[in-house]
JSON list of C-alpha atoms in Angstrom, two decimals:
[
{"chain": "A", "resi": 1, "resn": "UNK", "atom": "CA", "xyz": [24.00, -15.75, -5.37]},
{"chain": "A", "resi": 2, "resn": "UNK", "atom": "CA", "xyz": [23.17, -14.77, -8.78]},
{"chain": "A", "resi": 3, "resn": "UNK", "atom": "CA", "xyz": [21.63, -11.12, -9.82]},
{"chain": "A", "resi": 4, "resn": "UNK", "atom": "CA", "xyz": [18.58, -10.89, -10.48]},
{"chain": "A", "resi": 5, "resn": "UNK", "atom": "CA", "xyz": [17.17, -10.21, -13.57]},
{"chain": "A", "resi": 6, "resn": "UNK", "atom": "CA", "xyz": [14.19, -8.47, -12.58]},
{"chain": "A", "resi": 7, "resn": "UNK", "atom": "CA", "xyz": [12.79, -6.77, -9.67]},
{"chain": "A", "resi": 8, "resn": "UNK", "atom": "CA", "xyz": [9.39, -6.78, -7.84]},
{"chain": "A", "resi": 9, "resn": "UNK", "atom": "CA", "xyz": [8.30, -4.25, -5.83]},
{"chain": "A", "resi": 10, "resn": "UNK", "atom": "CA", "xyz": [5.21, -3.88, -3.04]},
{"chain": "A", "resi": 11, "resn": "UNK", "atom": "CA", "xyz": [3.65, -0.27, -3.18]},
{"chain": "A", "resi": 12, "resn": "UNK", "atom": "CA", "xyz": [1.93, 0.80, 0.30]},
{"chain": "A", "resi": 13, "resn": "UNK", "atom": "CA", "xyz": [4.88, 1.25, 2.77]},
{"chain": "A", "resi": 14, "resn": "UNK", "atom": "CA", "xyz": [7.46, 0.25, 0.40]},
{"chain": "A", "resi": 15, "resn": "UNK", "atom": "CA", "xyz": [7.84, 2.44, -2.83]},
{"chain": "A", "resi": 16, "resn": "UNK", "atom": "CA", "xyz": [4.93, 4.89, -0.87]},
{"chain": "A", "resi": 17, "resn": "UNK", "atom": "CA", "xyz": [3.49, 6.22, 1.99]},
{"chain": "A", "resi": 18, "resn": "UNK", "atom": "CA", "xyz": [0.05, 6.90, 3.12]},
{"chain": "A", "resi": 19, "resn": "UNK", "atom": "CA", "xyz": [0.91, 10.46, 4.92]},
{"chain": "A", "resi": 20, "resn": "UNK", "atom": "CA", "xyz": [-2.10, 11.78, 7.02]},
{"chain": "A", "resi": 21, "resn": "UNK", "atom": "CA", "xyz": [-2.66, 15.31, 7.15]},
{"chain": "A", "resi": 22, "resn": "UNK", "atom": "CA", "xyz": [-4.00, 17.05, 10.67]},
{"chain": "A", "resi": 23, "resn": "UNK", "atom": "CA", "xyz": [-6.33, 19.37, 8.19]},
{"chain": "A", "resi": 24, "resn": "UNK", "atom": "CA", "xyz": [-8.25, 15.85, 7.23]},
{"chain": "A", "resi": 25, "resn": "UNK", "atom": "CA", "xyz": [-9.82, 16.12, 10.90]},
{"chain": "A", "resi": 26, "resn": "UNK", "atom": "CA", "xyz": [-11.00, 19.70, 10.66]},
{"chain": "A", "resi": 27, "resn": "UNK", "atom": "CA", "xyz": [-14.77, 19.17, 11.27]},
{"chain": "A", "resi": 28, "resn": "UNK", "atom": "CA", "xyz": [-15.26, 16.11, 12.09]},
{"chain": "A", "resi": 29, "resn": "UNK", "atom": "CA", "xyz": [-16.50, 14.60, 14.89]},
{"chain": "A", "resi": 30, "resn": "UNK", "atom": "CA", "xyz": [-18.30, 12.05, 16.45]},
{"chain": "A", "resi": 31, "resn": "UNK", "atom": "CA", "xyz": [-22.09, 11.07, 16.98]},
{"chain": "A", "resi": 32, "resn": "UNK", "atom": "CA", "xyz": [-22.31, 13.46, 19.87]},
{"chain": "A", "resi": 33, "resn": "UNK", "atom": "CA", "xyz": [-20.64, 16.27, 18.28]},
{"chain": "A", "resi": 34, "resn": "UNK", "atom": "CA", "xyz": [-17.29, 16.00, 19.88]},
{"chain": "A", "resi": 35, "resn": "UNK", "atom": "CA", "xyz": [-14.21, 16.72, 17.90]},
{"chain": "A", "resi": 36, "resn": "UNK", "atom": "CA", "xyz": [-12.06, 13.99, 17.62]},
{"chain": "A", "resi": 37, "resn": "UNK", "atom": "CA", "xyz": [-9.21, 12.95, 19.95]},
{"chain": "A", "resi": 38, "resn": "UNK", "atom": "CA", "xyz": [-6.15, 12.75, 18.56]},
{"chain": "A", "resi": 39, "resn": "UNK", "atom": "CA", "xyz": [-5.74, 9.25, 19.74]},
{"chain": "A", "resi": 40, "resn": "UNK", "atom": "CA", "xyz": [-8.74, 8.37, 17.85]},
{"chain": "A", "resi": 41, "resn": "UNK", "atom": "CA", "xyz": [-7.00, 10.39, 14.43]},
{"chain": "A", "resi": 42, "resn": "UNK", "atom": "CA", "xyz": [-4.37, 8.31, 14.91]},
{"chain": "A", "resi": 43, "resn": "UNK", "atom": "CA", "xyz": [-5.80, 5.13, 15.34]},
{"chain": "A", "resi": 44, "resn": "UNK", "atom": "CA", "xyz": [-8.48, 5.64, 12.49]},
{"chain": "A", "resi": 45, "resn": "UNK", "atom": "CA", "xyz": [-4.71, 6.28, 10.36]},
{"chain": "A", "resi": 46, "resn": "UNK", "atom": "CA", "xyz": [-3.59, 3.01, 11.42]},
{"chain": "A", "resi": 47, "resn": "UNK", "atom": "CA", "xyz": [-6.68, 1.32, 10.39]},
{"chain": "A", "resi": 48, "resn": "UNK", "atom": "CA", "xyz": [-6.39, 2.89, 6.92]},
{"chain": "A", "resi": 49, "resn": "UNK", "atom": "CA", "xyz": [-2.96, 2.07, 6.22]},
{"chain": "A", "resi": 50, "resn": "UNK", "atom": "CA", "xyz": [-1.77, -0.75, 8.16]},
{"chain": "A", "resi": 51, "resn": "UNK", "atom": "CA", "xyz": [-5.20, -3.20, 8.51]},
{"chain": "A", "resi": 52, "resn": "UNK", "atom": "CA", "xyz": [-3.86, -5.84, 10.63]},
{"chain": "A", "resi": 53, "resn": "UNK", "atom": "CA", "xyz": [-6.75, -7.64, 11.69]},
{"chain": "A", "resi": 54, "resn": "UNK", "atom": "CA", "xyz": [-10.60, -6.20, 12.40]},
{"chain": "A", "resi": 55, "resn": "UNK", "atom": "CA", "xyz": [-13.03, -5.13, 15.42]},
{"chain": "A", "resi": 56, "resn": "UNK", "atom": "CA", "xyz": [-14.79, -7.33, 16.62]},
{"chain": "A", "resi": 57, "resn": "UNK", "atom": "CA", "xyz": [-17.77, -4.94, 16.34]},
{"chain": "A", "resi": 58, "resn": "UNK", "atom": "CA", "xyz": [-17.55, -5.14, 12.85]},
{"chain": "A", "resi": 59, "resn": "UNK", "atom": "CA", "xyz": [-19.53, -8.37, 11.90]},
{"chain": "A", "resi": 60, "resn": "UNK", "atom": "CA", "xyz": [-21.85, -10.21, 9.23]},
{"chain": "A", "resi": 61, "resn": "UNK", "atom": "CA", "xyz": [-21.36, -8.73, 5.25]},
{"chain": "A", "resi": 62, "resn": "UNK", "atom": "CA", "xyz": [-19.39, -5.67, 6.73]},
{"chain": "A", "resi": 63, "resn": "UNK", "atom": "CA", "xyz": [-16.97, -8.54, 8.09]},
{"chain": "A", "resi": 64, "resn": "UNK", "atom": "CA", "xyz": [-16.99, -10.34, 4.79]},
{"chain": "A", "resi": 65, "resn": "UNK", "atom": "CA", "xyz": [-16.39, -7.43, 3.09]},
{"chain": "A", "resi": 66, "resn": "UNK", "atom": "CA", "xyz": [-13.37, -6.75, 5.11]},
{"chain": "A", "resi": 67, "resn": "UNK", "atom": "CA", "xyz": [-12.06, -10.33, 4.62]},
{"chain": "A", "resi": 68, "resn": "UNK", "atom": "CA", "xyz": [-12.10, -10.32, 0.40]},
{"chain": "A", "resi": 69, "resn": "UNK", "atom": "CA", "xyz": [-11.31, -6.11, 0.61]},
{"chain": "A", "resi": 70, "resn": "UNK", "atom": "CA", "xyz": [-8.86, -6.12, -1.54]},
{"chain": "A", "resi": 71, "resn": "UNK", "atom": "CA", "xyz": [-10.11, -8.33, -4.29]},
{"chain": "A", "resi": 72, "resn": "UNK", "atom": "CA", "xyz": [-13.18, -5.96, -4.90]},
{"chain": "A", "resi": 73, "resn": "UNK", "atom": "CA", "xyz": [-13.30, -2.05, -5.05]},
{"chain": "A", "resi": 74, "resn": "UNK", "atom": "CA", "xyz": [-16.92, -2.05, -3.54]},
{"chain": "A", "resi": 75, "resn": "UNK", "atom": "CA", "xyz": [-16.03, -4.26, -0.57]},
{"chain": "A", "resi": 76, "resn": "UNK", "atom": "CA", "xyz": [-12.94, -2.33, -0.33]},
{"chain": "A", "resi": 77, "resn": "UNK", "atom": "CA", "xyz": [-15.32, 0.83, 0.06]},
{"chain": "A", "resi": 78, "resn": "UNK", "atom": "CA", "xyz": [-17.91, -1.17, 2.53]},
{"chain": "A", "resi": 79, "resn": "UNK", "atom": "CA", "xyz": [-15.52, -2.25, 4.98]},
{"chain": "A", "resi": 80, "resn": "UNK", "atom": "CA", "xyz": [-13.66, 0.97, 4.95]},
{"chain": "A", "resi": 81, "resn": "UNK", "atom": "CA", "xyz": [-16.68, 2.75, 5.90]},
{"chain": "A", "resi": 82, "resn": "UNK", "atom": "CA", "xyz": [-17.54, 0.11, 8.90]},
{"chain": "A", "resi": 83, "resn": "UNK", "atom": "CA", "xyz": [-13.76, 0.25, 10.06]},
{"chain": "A", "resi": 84, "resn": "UNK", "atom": "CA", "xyz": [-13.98, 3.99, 11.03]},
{"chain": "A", "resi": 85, "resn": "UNK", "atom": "CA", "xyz": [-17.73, 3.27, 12.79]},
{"chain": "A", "resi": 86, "resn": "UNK", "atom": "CA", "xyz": [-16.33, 1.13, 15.12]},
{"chain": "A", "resi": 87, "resn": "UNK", "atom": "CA", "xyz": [-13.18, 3.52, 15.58]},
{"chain": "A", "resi": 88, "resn": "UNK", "atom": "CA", "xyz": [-14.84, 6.49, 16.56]},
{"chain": "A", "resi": 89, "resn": "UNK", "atom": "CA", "xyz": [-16.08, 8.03, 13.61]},
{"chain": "A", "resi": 90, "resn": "UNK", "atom": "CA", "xyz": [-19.81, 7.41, 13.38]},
{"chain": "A", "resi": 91, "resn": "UNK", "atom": "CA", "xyz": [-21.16, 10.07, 11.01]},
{"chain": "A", "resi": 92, "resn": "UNK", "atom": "CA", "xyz": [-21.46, 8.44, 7.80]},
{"chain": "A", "resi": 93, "resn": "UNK", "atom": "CA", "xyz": [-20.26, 11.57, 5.76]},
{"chain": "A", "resi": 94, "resn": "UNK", "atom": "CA", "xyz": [-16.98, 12.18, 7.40]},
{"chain": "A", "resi": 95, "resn": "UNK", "atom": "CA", "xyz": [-16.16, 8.54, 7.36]},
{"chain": "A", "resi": 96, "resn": "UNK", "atom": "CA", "xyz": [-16.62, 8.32, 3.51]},
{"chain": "A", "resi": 97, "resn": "UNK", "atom": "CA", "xyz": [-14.83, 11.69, 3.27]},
{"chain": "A", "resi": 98, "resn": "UNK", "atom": "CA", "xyz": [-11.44, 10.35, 5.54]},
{"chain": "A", "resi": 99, "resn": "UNK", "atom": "CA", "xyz": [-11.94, 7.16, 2.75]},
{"chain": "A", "resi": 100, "resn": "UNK", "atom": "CA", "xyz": [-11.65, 9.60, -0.28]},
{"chain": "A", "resi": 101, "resn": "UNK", "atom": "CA", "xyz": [-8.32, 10.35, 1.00]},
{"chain": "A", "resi": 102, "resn": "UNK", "atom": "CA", "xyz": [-6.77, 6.87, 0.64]},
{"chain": "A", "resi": 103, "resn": "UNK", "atom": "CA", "xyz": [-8.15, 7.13, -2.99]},
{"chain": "A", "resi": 104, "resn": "UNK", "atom": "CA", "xyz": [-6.53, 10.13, -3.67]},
{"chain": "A", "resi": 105, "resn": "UNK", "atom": "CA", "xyz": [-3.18, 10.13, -5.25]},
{"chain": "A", "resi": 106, "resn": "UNK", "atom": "CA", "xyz": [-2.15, 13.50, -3.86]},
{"chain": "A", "resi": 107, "resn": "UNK", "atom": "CA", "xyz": [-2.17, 11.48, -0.48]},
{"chain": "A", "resi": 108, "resn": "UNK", "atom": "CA", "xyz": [0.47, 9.02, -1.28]},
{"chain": "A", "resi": 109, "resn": "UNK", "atom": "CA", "xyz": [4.14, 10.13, -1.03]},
{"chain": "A", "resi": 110, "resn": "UNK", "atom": "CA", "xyz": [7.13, 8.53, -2.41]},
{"chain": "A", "resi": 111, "resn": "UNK", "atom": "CA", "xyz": [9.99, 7.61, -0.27]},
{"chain": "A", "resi": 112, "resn": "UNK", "atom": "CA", "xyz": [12.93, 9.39, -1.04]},
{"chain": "A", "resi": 113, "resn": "UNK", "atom": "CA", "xyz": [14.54, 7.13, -3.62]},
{"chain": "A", "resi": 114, "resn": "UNK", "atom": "CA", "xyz": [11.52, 5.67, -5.11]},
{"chain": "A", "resi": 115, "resn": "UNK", "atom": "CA", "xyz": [11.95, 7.90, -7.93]},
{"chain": "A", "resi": 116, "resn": "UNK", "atom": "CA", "xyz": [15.39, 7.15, -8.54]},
{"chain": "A", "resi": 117, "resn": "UNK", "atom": "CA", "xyz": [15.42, 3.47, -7.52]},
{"chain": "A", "resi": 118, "resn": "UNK", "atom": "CA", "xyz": [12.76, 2.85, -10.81]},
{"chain": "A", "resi": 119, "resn": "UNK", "atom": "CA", "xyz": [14.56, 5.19, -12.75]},
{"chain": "A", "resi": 120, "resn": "UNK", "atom": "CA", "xyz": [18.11, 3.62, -12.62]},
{"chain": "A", "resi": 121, "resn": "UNK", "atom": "CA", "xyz": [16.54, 0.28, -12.98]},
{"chain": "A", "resi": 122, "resn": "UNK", "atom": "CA", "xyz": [15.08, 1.08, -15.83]},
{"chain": "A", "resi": 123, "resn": "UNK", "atom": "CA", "xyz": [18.23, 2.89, -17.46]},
{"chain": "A", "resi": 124, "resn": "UNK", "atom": "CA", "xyz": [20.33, -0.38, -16.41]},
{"chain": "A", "resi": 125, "resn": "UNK", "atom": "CA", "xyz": [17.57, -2.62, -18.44]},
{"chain": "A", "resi": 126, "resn": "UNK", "atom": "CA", "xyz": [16.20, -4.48, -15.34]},
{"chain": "A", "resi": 127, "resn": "UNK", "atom": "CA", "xyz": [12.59, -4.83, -16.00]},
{"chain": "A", "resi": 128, "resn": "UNK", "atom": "CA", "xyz": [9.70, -3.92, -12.54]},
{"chain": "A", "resi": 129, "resn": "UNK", "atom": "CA", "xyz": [7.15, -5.35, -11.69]},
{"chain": "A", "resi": 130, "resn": "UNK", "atom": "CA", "xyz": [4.82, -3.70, -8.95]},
{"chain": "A", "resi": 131, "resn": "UNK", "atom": "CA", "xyz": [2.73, -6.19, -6.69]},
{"chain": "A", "resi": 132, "resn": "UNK", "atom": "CA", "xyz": [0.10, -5.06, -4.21]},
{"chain": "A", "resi": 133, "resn": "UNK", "atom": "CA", "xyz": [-2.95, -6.07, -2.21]},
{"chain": "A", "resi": 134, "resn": "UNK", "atom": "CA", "xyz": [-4.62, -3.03, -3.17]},
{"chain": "A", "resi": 135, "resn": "UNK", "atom": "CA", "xyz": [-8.61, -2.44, -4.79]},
{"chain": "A", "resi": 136, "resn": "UNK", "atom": "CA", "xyz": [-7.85, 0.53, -6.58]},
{"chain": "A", "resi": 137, "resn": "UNK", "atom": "CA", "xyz": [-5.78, 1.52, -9.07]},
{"chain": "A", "resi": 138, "resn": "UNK", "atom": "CA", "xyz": [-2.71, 2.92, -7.88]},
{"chain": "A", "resi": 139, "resn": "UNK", "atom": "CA", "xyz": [-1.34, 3.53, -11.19]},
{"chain": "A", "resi": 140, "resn": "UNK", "atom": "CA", "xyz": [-2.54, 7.34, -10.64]},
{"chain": "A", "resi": 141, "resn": "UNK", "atom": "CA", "xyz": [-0.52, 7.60, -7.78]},
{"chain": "A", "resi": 142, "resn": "UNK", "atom": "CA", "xyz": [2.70, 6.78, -9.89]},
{"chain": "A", "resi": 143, "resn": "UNK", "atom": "CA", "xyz": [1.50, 8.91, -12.84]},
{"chain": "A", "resi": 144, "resn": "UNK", "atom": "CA", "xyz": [1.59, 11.70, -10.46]},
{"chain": "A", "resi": 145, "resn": "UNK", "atom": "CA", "xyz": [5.54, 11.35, -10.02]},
{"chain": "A", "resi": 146, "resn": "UNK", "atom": "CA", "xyz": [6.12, 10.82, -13.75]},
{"chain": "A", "resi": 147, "resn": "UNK", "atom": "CA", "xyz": [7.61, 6.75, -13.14]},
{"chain": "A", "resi": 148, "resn": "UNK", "atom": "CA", "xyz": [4.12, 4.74, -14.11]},
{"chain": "A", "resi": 149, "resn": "UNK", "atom": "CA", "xyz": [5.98, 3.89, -17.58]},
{"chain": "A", "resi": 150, "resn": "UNK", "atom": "CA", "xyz": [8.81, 2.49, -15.55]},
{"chain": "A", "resi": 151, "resn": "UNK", "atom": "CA", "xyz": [6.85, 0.09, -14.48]},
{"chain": "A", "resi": 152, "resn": "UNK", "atom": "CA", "xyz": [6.67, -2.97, -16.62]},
{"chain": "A", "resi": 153, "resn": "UNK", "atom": "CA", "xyz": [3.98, -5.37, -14.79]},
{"chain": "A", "resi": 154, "resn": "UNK", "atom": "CA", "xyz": [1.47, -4.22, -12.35]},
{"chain": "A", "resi": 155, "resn": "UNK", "atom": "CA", "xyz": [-0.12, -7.10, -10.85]},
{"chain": "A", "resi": 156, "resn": "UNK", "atom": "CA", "xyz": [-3.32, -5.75, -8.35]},
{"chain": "A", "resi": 157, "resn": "UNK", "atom": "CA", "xyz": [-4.67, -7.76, -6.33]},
{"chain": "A", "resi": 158, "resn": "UNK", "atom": "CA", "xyz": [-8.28, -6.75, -7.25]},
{"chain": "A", "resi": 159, "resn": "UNK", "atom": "CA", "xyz": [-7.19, -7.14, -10.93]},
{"chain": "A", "resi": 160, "resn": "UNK", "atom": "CA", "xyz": [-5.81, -10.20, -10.72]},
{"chain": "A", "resi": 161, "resn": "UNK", "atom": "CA", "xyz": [-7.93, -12.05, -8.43]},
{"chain": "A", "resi": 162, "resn": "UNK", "atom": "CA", "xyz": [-5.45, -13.19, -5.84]},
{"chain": "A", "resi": 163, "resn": "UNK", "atom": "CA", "xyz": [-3.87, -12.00, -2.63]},
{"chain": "A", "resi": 164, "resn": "UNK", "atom": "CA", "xyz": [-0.11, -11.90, -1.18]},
{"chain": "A", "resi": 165, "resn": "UNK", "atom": "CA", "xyz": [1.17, -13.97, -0.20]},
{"chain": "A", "resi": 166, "resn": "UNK", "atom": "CA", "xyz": [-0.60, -16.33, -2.80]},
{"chain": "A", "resi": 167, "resn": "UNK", "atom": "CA", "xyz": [1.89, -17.41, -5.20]},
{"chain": "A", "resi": 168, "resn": "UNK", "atom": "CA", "xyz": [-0.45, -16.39, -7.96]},
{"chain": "A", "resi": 169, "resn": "UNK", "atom": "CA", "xyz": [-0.33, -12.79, -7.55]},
{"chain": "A", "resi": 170, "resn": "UNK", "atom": "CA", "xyz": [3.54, -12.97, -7.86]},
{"chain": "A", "resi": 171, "resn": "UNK", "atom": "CA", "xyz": [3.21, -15.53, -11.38]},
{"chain": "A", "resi": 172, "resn": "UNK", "atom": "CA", "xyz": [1.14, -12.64, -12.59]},
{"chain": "A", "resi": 173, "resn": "UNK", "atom": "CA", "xyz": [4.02, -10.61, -12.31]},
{"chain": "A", "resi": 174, "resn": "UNK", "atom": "CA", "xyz": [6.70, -12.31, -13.51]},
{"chain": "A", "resi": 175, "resn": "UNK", "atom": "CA", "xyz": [4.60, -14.06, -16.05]},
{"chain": "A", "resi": 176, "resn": "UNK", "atom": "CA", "xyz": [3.96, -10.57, -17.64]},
{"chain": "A", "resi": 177, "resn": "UNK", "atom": "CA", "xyz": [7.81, -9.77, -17.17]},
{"chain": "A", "resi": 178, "resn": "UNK", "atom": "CA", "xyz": [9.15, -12.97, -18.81]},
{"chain": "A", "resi": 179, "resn": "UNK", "atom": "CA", "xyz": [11.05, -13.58, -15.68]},
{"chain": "A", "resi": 180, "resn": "UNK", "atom": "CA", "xyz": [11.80, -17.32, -13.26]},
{"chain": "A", "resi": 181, "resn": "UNK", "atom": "CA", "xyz": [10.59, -16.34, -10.00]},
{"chain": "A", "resi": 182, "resn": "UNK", "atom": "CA", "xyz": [14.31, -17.75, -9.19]},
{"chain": "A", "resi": 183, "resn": "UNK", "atom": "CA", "xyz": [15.49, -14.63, -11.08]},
{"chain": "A", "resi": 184, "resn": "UNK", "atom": "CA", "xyz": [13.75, -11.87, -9.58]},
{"chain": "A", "resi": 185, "resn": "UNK", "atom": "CA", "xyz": [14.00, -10.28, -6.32]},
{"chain": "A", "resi": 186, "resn": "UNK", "atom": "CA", "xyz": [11.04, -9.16, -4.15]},
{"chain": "A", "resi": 187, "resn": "UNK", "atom": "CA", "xyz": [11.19, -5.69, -2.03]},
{"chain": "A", "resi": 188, "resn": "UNK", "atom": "CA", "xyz": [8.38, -5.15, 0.39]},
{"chain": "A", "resi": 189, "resn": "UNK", "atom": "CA", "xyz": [7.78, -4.01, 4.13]},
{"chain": "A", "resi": 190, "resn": "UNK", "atom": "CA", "xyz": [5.69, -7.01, 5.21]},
{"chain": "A", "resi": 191, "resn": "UNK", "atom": "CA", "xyz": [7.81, -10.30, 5.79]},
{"chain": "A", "resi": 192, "resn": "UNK", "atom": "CA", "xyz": [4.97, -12.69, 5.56]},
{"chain": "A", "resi": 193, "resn": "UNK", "atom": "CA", "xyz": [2.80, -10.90, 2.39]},
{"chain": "A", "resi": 194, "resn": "UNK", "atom": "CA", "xyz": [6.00, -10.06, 0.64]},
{"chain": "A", "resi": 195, "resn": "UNK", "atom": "CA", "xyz": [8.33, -12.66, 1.85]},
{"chain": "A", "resi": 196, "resn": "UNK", "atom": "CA", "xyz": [5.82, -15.15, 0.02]},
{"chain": "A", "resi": 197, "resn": "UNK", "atom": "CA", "xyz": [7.81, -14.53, -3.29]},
{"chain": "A", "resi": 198, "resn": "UNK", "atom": "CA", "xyz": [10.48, -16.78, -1.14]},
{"chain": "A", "resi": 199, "resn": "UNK", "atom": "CA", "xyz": [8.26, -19.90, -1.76]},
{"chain": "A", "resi": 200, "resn": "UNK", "atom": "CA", "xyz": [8.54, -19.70, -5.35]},
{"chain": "A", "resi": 201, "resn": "UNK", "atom": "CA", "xyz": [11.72, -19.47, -5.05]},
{"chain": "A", "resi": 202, "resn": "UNK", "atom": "CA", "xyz": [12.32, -15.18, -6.07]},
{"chain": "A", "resi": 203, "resn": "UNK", "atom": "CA", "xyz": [14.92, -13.75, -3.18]},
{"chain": "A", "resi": 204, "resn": "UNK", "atom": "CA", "xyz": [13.34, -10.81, -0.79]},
{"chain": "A", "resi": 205, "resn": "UNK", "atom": "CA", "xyz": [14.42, -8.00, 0.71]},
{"chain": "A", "resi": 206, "resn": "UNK", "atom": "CA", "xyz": [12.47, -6.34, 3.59]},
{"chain": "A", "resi": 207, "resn": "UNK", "atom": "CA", "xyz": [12.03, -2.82, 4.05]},
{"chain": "A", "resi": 208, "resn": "UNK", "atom": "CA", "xyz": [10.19, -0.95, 6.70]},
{"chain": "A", "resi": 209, "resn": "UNK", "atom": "CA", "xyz": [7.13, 1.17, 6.96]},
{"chain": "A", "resi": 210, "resn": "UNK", "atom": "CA", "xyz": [8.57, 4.29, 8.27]},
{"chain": "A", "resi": 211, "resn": "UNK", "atom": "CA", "xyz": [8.18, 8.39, 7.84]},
{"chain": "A", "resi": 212, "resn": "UNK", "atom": "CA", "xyz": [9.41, 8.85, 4.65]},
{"chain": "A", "resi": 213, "resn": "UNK", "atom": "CA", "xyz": [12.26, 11.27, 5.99]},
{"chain": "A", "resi": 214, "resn": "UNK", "atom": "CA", "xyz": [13.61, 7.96, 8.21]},
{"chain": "A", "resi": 215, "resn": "UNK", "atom": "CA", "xyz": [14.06, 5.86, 5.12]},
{"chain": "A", "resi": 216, "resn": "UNK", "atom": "CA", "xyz": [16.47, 7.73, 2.32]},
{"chain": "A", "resi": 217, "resn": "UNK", "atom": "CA", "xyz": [18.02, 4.83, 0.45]},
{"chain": "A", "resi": 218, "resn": "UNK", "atom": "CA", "xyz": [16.60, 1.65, 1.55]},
{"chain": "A", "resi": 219, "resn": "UNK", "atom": "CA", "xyz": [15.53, 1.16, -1.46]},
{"chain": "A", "resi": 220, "resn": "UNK", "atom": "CA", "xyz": [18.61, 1.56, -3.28]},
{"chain": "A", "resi": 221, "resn": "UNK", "atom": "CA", "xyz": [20.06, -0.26, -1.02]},
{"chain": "A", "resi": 222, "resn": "UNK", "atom": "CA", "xyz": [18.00, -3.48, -1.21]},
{"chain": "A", "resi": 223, "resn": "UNK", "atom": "CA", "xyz": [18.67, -3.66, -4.94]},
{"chain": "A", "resi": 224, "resn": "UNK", "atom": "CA", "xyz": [22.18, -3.41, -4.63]},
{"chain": "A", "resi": 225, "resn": "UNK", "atom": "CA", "xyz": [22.77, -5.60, -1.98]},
{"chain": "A", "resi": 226, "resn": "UNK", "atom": "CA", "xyz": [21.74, -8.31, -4.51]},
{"chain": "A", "resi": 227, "resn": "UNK", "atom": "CA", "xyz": [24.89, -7.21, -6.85]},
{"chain": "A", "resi": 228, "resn": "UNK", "atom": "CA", "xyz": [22.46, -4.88, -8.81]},
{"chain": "A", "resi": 229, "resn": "UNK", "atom": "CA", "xyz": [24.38, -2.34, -10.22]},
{"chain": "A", "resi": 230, "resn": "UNK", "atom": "CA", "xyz": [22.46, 0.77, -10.18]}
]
């Protein structure tokens, strides 16, 4: 196995984490002025960070919109706002406030060696390349923690026009690198998104969505189980 010359990297669950605060919830409530279960919190979480699939409640263009979300930052917003209708959260202000939050940098935290796994790549010369199914630009949240310049192709789904595990999405990325796919590596937390890079030949690593405190190297230690020397 050869090293790779490059490394690609997924953002939600892998080089971030979506991390809910119980304050969020203070005030809202549902259509009969009930606070909200905790259950229901948790579950309206999930849906935010981890859409795997849709209610069947939600149908016609809020259903479109959730099929083509991440290709398009306003039917990213419209099916985000149906998804937490259906969940429990039927007043239209507090469901479009809980959405600000996924927007908002200061709500994504890095794992604990995101920071130094894109440092130390980028002091050892091996080029990154972020790819995401994602409609907004999460640039920001990697400006926050000082590493956005150690990032050398960002390839967004709603900016490039393609979704993992599409090869195109990962061409965009290498393409902008100067990078084979047979010379890069792929690190993400979804096997089937992520583990798409395998069909064009790039070698993955899978990682796992976790509480940030649960995961302290995994990062480090995908890159250097590939003979990366970091």
């Amino acid at each position: 196995m050869s090293t790779p010359a490059a490394v690609l990297f997924d953002f939600s669950g892998t080089l971030f984490r979506f991390e809910a605060r119980d304050d969020w919830f203070d005030g809202l409530h549902d259509e009969h002025g009930s606070p909200l279960h905790v259950d229901t919190q948790a579950e309206l979480i999930r849906r935010m960070t981890q859409p795997v699939g849709v209610p069947d409640a939600v149908v016609g263009d809020d259903r479109i919109a959730w099929e083509n979300r991440d290709l398009d930052p306003a039917q990213h917003r419209r099916a985000y706002l149906a998804m937490p209708r259906e969940s429990g959260l039927t007043v239209p202000e507090h469901a479009a406030s809980l959405y600000e939050r996924v927007l908002d940098a200061n709500s994504w935290e890095p794992f604990a060696d995101t920071v130094e796994v894109l440092t130390r790549l980028h002091e050892a010369g091996v080029p990154v390349g972020v790819v995401s199914n994602i409609a907004f630009d999460l640039r920001t949240v990697l400006r926050r923690h000082g590493v956005e310049n150690l990032v050398g192709a960002y390839a967004l789904s709603f900016e490039v026009g393609a979704i993992k595990p599409d090869p195109a999405i990962f061409h965009a990325a290498l393409d902008a690198l100067g990078v084979a796919p047979g010379a890069a590596l792929m690190v993400g937390d979804s096997d089937i998104a992520d583990g798409g890079a395998v069909e064009l030949g790039c070698a993955f690593e899978l990682v796992h969505d976790v509480p940030v405190v649960q995961r302290p190297t995994a990062l480090l230690d995908a890159v250097r189980r590939h003979g990366i020397a970091i």
